[in-house]
Amino acid sequence: MSQETKALFIIFGATGDLAHRKLYPALFRLYQKGYLQETFAVVGTARREWSNDYYQEVVLDSIAKMNGSEEEKESFSSHFRYQSHNVKDTEHYHTLRKLADQLDEEYGLEGNRIFYLSMSPSFFGTITSHLKEQSLVTERGFSRVVIEKPFGTDFDSSKELNDEINASFDEDQLYRIDHYLGKEMVQNILALRFSNRLIENSWNKESISNIQITLSEKLGVEERGEYYDKSGALRDMVQNHVLQVVSLLTMNKPEVFDTDTIRQEKMAVLEALKKPVVSFDEKTDFVRGQYAQSTDGKVKAYREEDKVNTETTTETFVAGQIAIHNDTWEGVPLYIRTGKRLAEKTTRVDVVFKETDSSLFNDQPSVLTIHINPEEGFELTVNNKQVGPGMNLEPITLSGLRSDEETEKSPEAYEKLILDVLQGDETHFAHWGEVATSWKYVDQIRKVWDCNTESIPFYPALSMGPEESDQLLAQNGHEWVYKG
Ligand code: BG6
C-alpha cells in the first residue's frame, strides 16, 4: 500500500464545477490507492449555506460513477466538512481556524495544511493575507497553497497578483496548477528526450526541420462564454499550456533531475524565445480566427453562444510560429495551434525530421508523433523499402500507442498533481518566472491584436481553423502533419 500522507485540505470554491468534476474524484482515487487514508480531512468553503450532510452528499455524487464500494465511498466522504465562508470577513477566518484545529486534532494531521484556491483570482490576495494573519498557517506542519488558473490576464496583472500572494507565502509554498503538466504524456516528454540516445542526439537544429504542437478541441465554449469572451484562446491556452509544452520540448538537458534545475532550464528556453512578428498581413508569426457556423449549419457560431457579445472579435483559434534564439534551435520553427470547435479533440506533437542530405533516395521526412490526448503514446513514421524489385520507398509507422485499457488506467492529471502537492514536489507546477516570461511573450501578440478589434478571420465550426493557419506554414514550405 502506498505511503499515507497526513493533511487537511481547505478548499475555497468548494461548491464550484471544478471541485465537483476534478478535485473530489482525484482525492477519491488517492484514497483508493492509499495515499490518503485515515489521516486526512477536507473543509469545503464557499458563500452558500450548506450543511455537512449536504456537502457529503455532493461529494458522493461527484464520485458516484467511479469504481468502489458504497462503504468505501461513505467512509471517504465522512472526512469532509463544510463551512460557509465570506472571503472578505475576518471573523470567518477565526471560525475556519477553530474548525481546522479541531480536525487537526481529531484526525492527527500534524499541522499539515493545503489551501486550495479554486475561485476568482481577484480574491487570491485577500484569502492568502487572511490565512496568514488569522493564523491558519501553522508553525508545526507544512502550509501549501494551490492556485488555479488564470494567473492574471497579462504580465502586469499577474505580477500584481503574485506580489499580493508573496506578501504572505513564499514561492516554495505555491503550487500554480497547469493541468497539462500533470498529463502522463506531457511528463513523458522529458523521459523520451533524455533516456534515449537515439532521440537525444537528434533533438536539435541539425536533425529537426520543425515541431508542430496541436491542442485542438471539438467542443465550443459551453457555459463559459462570459469568461472566454474576455480571455480568448491566446490567454486561455497559449500563455500556459502551449508554452509549457514548448519549454519541455526544447529545454536543454538538466544536469540533475530536480525541480530547481528543470525550472532553470525551462526558464532559459522561454527567455530565448524571439520577439514574434505580429501584423495583419502575411508577414505575421501569429494568426487568429473565430468559429462561424459549421458548413451544414448544425453547429452554431461563436457569436451565437450564450453570454458572448454578438459582434465579438475574440479569437477562438490561434496558430503561430515560435522561434528560439539559441545554438540548439536557431532556424527551427515551432508551429503551434489551438482552438475550439475544431474537427477533433486531439492533443499531439509532431516532430518533423529533416530529409537525409544525400540524393540516394527520394526520402520523406521522418515524423515522431507524441500523442497526449485522447490517445496516449508515440508513433514514429519512417521510410521503408517497398517489398519487391527496385528501391522504392513507402512510409511505415512504428507504433507505441497505449491500448485503450492502459490509457484508461493512466492517472488523471489532477490526481497526480494533488499527490505532488501532498508530497511537496513542485516539478510539475508553473513557477513564477515561467508564468511571467510567458505573459510577456503573449502580451506582445495581444498588444497588436487589440489594435484591430474590427474584424477577425472566420473558420467553419468543425474544420481545422482558418486558411491563414495553413498559409503560415506554407510560407516556409511546410504543412501541418495532422490535418484533422
Ligand atoms: C483549460 C481551458 O485550461 O484547458 C479550457 O481553460 C480548455 O478552455 C481546457 O477546454 C483544455 O484541457 P484539456 O485537458 O481538455 O485539453
mmCIF file of C-alpha atoms in Angstrom, residues 314-481:
data_model
loop_
_atom_site.group_PDB
_atom_site.id
_atom_site.type_symbol
_atom_site.label_atom_id
_atom_site.label_comp_id
_atom_site.label_asym_id
_atom_site.label_seq_id
_atom_site.Cartn_x
_atom_site.Cartn_y
_atom_site.Cartn_z
ATOM 1 C CA THR A 314 -12.424 37.431 -29.594
ATOM 2 C CA GLU A 315 -10.278 34.675 -31.057
ATOM 3 C CA THR A 316 -11.310 31.060 -30.575
ATOM 4 C CA PHE A 317 -8.312 29.871 -32.592
ATOM 5 C CA VAL A 318 -4.636 30.772 -32.625
ATOM 6 C CA ALA A 319 -1.828 29.477 -34.799
ATOM 7 C CA GLY A 320 1.698 30.723 -34.642
ATOM 8 C CA GLN A 321 5.331 30.080 -35.283
ATOM 9 C CA ILE A 322 7.679 30.410 -32.372
ATOM 10 C CA ALA A 323 11.388 30.888 -32.936
ATOM 11 C CA ILE A 324 14.118 30.197 -30.404
ATOM 12 C CA HIS A 325 17.345 32.088 -30.370
ATOM 13 C CA ASN A 326 19.959 29.634 -29.139
ATOM 14 C CA ASP A 327 22.552 27.241 -30.562
ATOM 15 C CA THR A 328 20.297 24.205 -30.457
ATOM 16 C CA TRP A 329 17.192 25.633 -32.106
ATOM 17 C CA GLU A 330 18.187 28.567 -34.314
ATOM 18 C CA GLY A 331 16.142 28.342 -37.525
ATOM 19 C CA VAL A 332 13.737 25.601 -36.376
ATOM 20 C CA PRO A 333 10.138 26.854 -36.266
ATOM 21 C CA LEU A 334 7.822 25.562 -33.590
ATOM 22 C CA TYR A 335 4.351 25.747 -35.032
ATOM 23 C CA ILE A 336 1.561 25.860 -32.517
ATOM 24 C CA ARG A 337 -2.201 25.886 -32.924
ATOM 25 C CA THR A 338 -5.112 25.627 -30.595
ATOM 26 C CA GLY A 339 -8.790 26.293 -30.946
ATOM 27 C CA LYS A 340 -12.356 25.490 -30.031
ATOM 28 C CA ARG A 341 -14.841 23.795 -32.368
ATOM 29 C CA LEU A 342 -12.141 22.183 -34.454
ATOM 30 C CA ALA A 343 -12.584 18.909 -36.292
ATOM 31 C CA GLU A 344 -11.435 16.643 -33.439
ATOM 32 C CA LYS A 345 -10.366 16.691 -29.843
ATOM 33 C CA THR A 346 -6.696 15.964 -30.100
ATOM 34 C CA THR A 347 -3.560 16.989 -28.291
ATOM 35 C CA ARG A 348 -0.386 15.964 -30.063
ATOM 36 C CA VAL A 349 3.112 16.969 -31.022
ATOM 37 C CA ASP A 350 4.549 16.128 -34.436
ATOM 38 C CA VAL A 351 8.307 16.358 -34.654
ATOM 39 C CA VAL A 352 9.255 16.570 -38.322
ATOM 40 C CA PHE A 353 12.814 15.488 -39.030
ATOM 41 C CA LYS A 354 14.905 16.731 -41.928
ATOM 42 C CA GLU A 355 15.318 14.616 -45.016
ATOM 43 C CA THR A 356 18.675 12.903 -45.452
ATOM 44 C CA ASP A 357 21.223 15.108 -47.166
ATOM 45 C CA SER A 358 22.235 12.546 -49.759
ATOM 46 C CA SER A 359 20.472 12.003 -53.054
ATOM 47 C CA LEU A 360 20.475 8.211 -52.758
ATOM 48 C CA PHE A 361 16.772 8.110 -52.048
ATOM 49 C CA ASN A 362 13.763 10.221 -52.637
ATOM 50 C CA ASP A 363 13.050 10.083 -48.905
ATOM 51 C CA GLN A 364 10.261 11.758 -46.991
ATOM 52 C CA PRO A 365 10.807 13.426 -43.615
ATOM 53 C CA SER A 366 10.526 11.027 -40.677
ATOM 54 C CA VAL A 367 7.940 12.123 -38.140
ATOM 55 C CA LEU A 368 7.793 11.353 -34.435
ATOM 56 C CA THR A 369 4.317 11.913 -33.028
ATOM 57 C CA ILE A 370 3.713 12.280 -29.314
ATOM 58 C CA HIS A 371 0.042 11.562 -28.658
ATOM 59 C CA ILE A 372 -1.015 13.301 -25.483
ATOM 60 C CA ASN A 373 -4.801 13.014 -25.605
ATOM 61 C CA PRO A 374 -7.154 11.216 -26.132
ATOM 62 C CA GLU A 375 -4.701 8.590 -27.371
ATOM 63 C CA GLU A 376 -1.502 8.209 -25.393
ATOM 64 C CA GLY A 377 1.828 7.043 -26.720
ATOM 65 C CA PHE A 378 4.284 7.533 -29.567
ATOM 66 C CA GLU A 379 4.356 6.823 -33.259
ATOM 67 C CA LEU A 380 7.370 7.045 -35.486
ATOM 68 C CA THR A 381 6.882 7.251 -39.233
ATOM 69 C CA VAL A 382 9.975 6.365 -41.241
ATOM 70 C CA ASN A 383 10.874 5.399 -44.802
ATOM 71 C CA ASN A 384 10.779 1.742 -45.653
ATOM 72 C CA LYS A 385 11.664 -0.137 -48.807
ATOM 73 C CA GLN A 386 8.630 -1.379 -50.684
ATOM 74 C CA VAL A 387 8.595 -5.136 -50.977
ATOM 75 C CA GLY A 388 9.691 -6.311 -54.416
ATOM 76 C CA PRO A 389 12.104 -5.215 -57.104
ATOM 77 C CA GLY A 390 13.677 -1.765 -57.192
ATOM 78 C CA MET A 391 14.395 0.556 -54.329
ATOM 79 C CA ASN A 392 11.134 2.404 -53.985
ATOM 80 C CA LEU A 393 10.130 3.784 -50.624
ATOM 81 C CA GLU A 394 6.932 3.860 -48.654
ATOM 82 C CA PRO A 395 6.249 5.244 -45.186
ATOM 83 C CA ILE A 396 5.843 2.814 -42.304
ATOM 84 C CA THR A 397 4.633 3.732 -38.846
ATOM 85 C CA LEU A 398 6.128 2.133 -35.762
ATOM 86 C CA SER A 399 3.511 2.353 -33.097
ATOM 87 C CA GLY A 400 3.995 2.740 -29.363
ATOM 88 C CA LEU A 401 0.411 3.691 -28.679
ATOM 89 C CA ARG A 402 -1.056 2.537 -25.407
ATOM 90 C CA SER A 403 -4.131 0.350 -25.536
ATOM 91 C CA ASP A 404 -7.469 1.840 -24.524
ATOM 92 C CA GLU A 405 -7.264 -0.178 -21.327
ATOM 93 C CA GLU A 406 -3.840 1.179 -20.442
ATOM 94 C CA THR A 407 -4.888 4.728 -21.267
ATOM 95 C CA GLU A 408 -7.968 4.291 -19.127
ATOM 96 C CA LYS A 409 -5.767 3.255 -16.213
ATOM 97 C CA SER A 410 -3.305 6.113 -16.520
ATOM 98 C CA PRO A 411 -3.887 8.529 -13.640
ATOM 99 C CA GLU A 412 -5.791 11.689 -14.351
ATOM 100 C CA ALA A 413 -3.768 14.943 -14.257
ATOM 101 C CA TYR A 414 -5.430 16.252 -11.095
ATOM 102 C CA GLU A 415 -4.774 13.057 -9.208
ATOM 103 C CA LYS A 416 -1.071 13.267 -9.981
ATOM 104 C CA LEU A 417 -0.826 16.953 -9.240
ATOM 105 C CA ILE A 418 -2.608 16.728 -5.887
ATOM 106 C CA LEU A 419 -0.339 13.866 -4.916
ATOM 107 C CA ASP A 420 2.650 16.047 -5.811
ATOM 108 C CA VAL A 421 1.294 18.801 -3.564
ATOM 109 C CA LEU A 422 0.899 16.305 -0.728
ATOM 110 C CA GLN A 423 4.434 15.111 -1.219
ATOM 111 C CA GLY A 424 5.887 18.585 -1.683
ATOM 112 C CA ASP A 425 7.094 18.041 -5.245
ATOM 113 C CA GLU A 426 6.871 21.261 -7.261
ATOM 114 C CA THR A 427 8.374 19.978 -10.503
ATOM 115 C CA HIS A 428 5.080 19.812 -12.380
ATOM 116 C CA PHE A 429 3.786 23.252 -11.433
ATOM 117 C CA ALA A 430 4.266 26.608 -13.096
ATOM 118 C CA HIS A 431 6.958 28.641 -11.398
ATOM 119 C CA TRP A 432 6.515 32.405 -11.200
ATOM 120 C CA GLY A 433 9.449 33.013 -13.556
ATOM 121 C CA GLU A 434 7.845 30.835 -16.232
ATOM 122 C CA VAL A 435 4.456 32.459 -15.771
ATOM 123 C CA ALA A 436 5.935 35.956 -16.005
ATOM 124 C CA THR A 437 8.049 35.205 -19.088
ATOM 125 C CA SER A 438 5.114 33.545 -20.828
ATOM 126 C CA TRP A 439 2.868 36.517 -20.170
ATOM 127 C CA LYS A 440 5.498 38.882 -21.543
ATOM 128 C CA TYR A 441 5.666 36.812 -24.717
ATOM 129 C CA VAL A 442 1.909 36.637 -25.167
ATOM 130 C CA ASP A 443 1.413 40.322 -24.331
ATOM 131 C CA GLN A 444 3.408 41.231 -27.437
ATOM 132 C CA ILE A 445 0.863 39.443 -29.599
ATOM 133 C CA ARG A 446 -2.140 40.692 -27.676
ATOM 134 C CA LYS A 447 -0.947 44.286 -27.970
ATOM 135 C CA VAL A 448 -1.080 44.170 -31.761
ATOM 136 C CA TRP A 449 -4.332 42.220 -31.948
ATOM 137 C CA ASP A 450 -6.013 44.639 -29.577
ATOM 138 C CA CYS A 451 -5.325 47.420 -32.094
ATOM 139 C CA ASN A 452 -7.693 45.752 -34.514
ATOM 140 C CA THR A 453 -10.926 44.638 -32.967
ATOM 141 C CA GLU A 454 -12.934 45.458 -36.080
ATOM 142 C CA SER A 455 -12.631 42.113 -37.794
ATOM 143 C CA ILE A 456 -11.278 38.596 -37.453
ATOM 144 C CA PRO A 457 -10.922 35.698 -39.929
ATOM 145 C CA PHE A 458 -13.669 33.094 -39.532
ATOM 146 C CA TYR A 459 -13.497 29.323 -39.881
ATOM 147 C CA PRO A 460 -16.404 26.928 -40.129
ATOM 148 C CA ALA A 461 -17.049 25.075 -36.891
ATOM 149 C CA LEU A 462 -15.633 21.520 -37.050
ATOM 150 C CA SER A 463 -12.873 22.444 -39.515
ATOM 151 C CA MET A 464 -9.173 22.782 -38.681
ATOM 152 C CA GLY A 465 -9.200 26.584 -38.420
ATOM 153 C CA PRO A 466 -8.892 29.476 -40.878
ATOM 154 C CA GLU A 467 -6.815 29.171 -44.047
ATOM 155 C CA GLU A 468 -4.329 31.652 -42.549
ATOM 156 C CA SER A 469 -3.159 28.770 -40.372
ATOM 157 C CA ASP A 470 -2.101 26.708 -43.414
ATOM 158 C CA GLN A 471 -0.548 29.756 -45.080
ATOM 159 C CA LEU A 472 1.625 30.331 -42.039
ATOM 160 C CA LEU A 473 3.411 27.039 -42.658
ATOM 161 C CA ALA A 474 3.239 27.226 -46.437
ATOM 162 C CA GLN A 475 5.370 30.377 -46.460
ATOM 163 C CA ASN A 476 8.238 28.216 -45.100
ATOM 164 C CA GLY A 477 7.460 25.322 -47.437
ATOM 165 C CA HIS A 478 5.887 23.308 -44.587
ATOM 166 C CA GLU A 479 2.446 21.895 -43.917
ATOM 167 C CA TRP A 480 0.573 20.601 -40.893
ATOM 168 C CA VAL A 481 1.157 16.890 -40.449
#
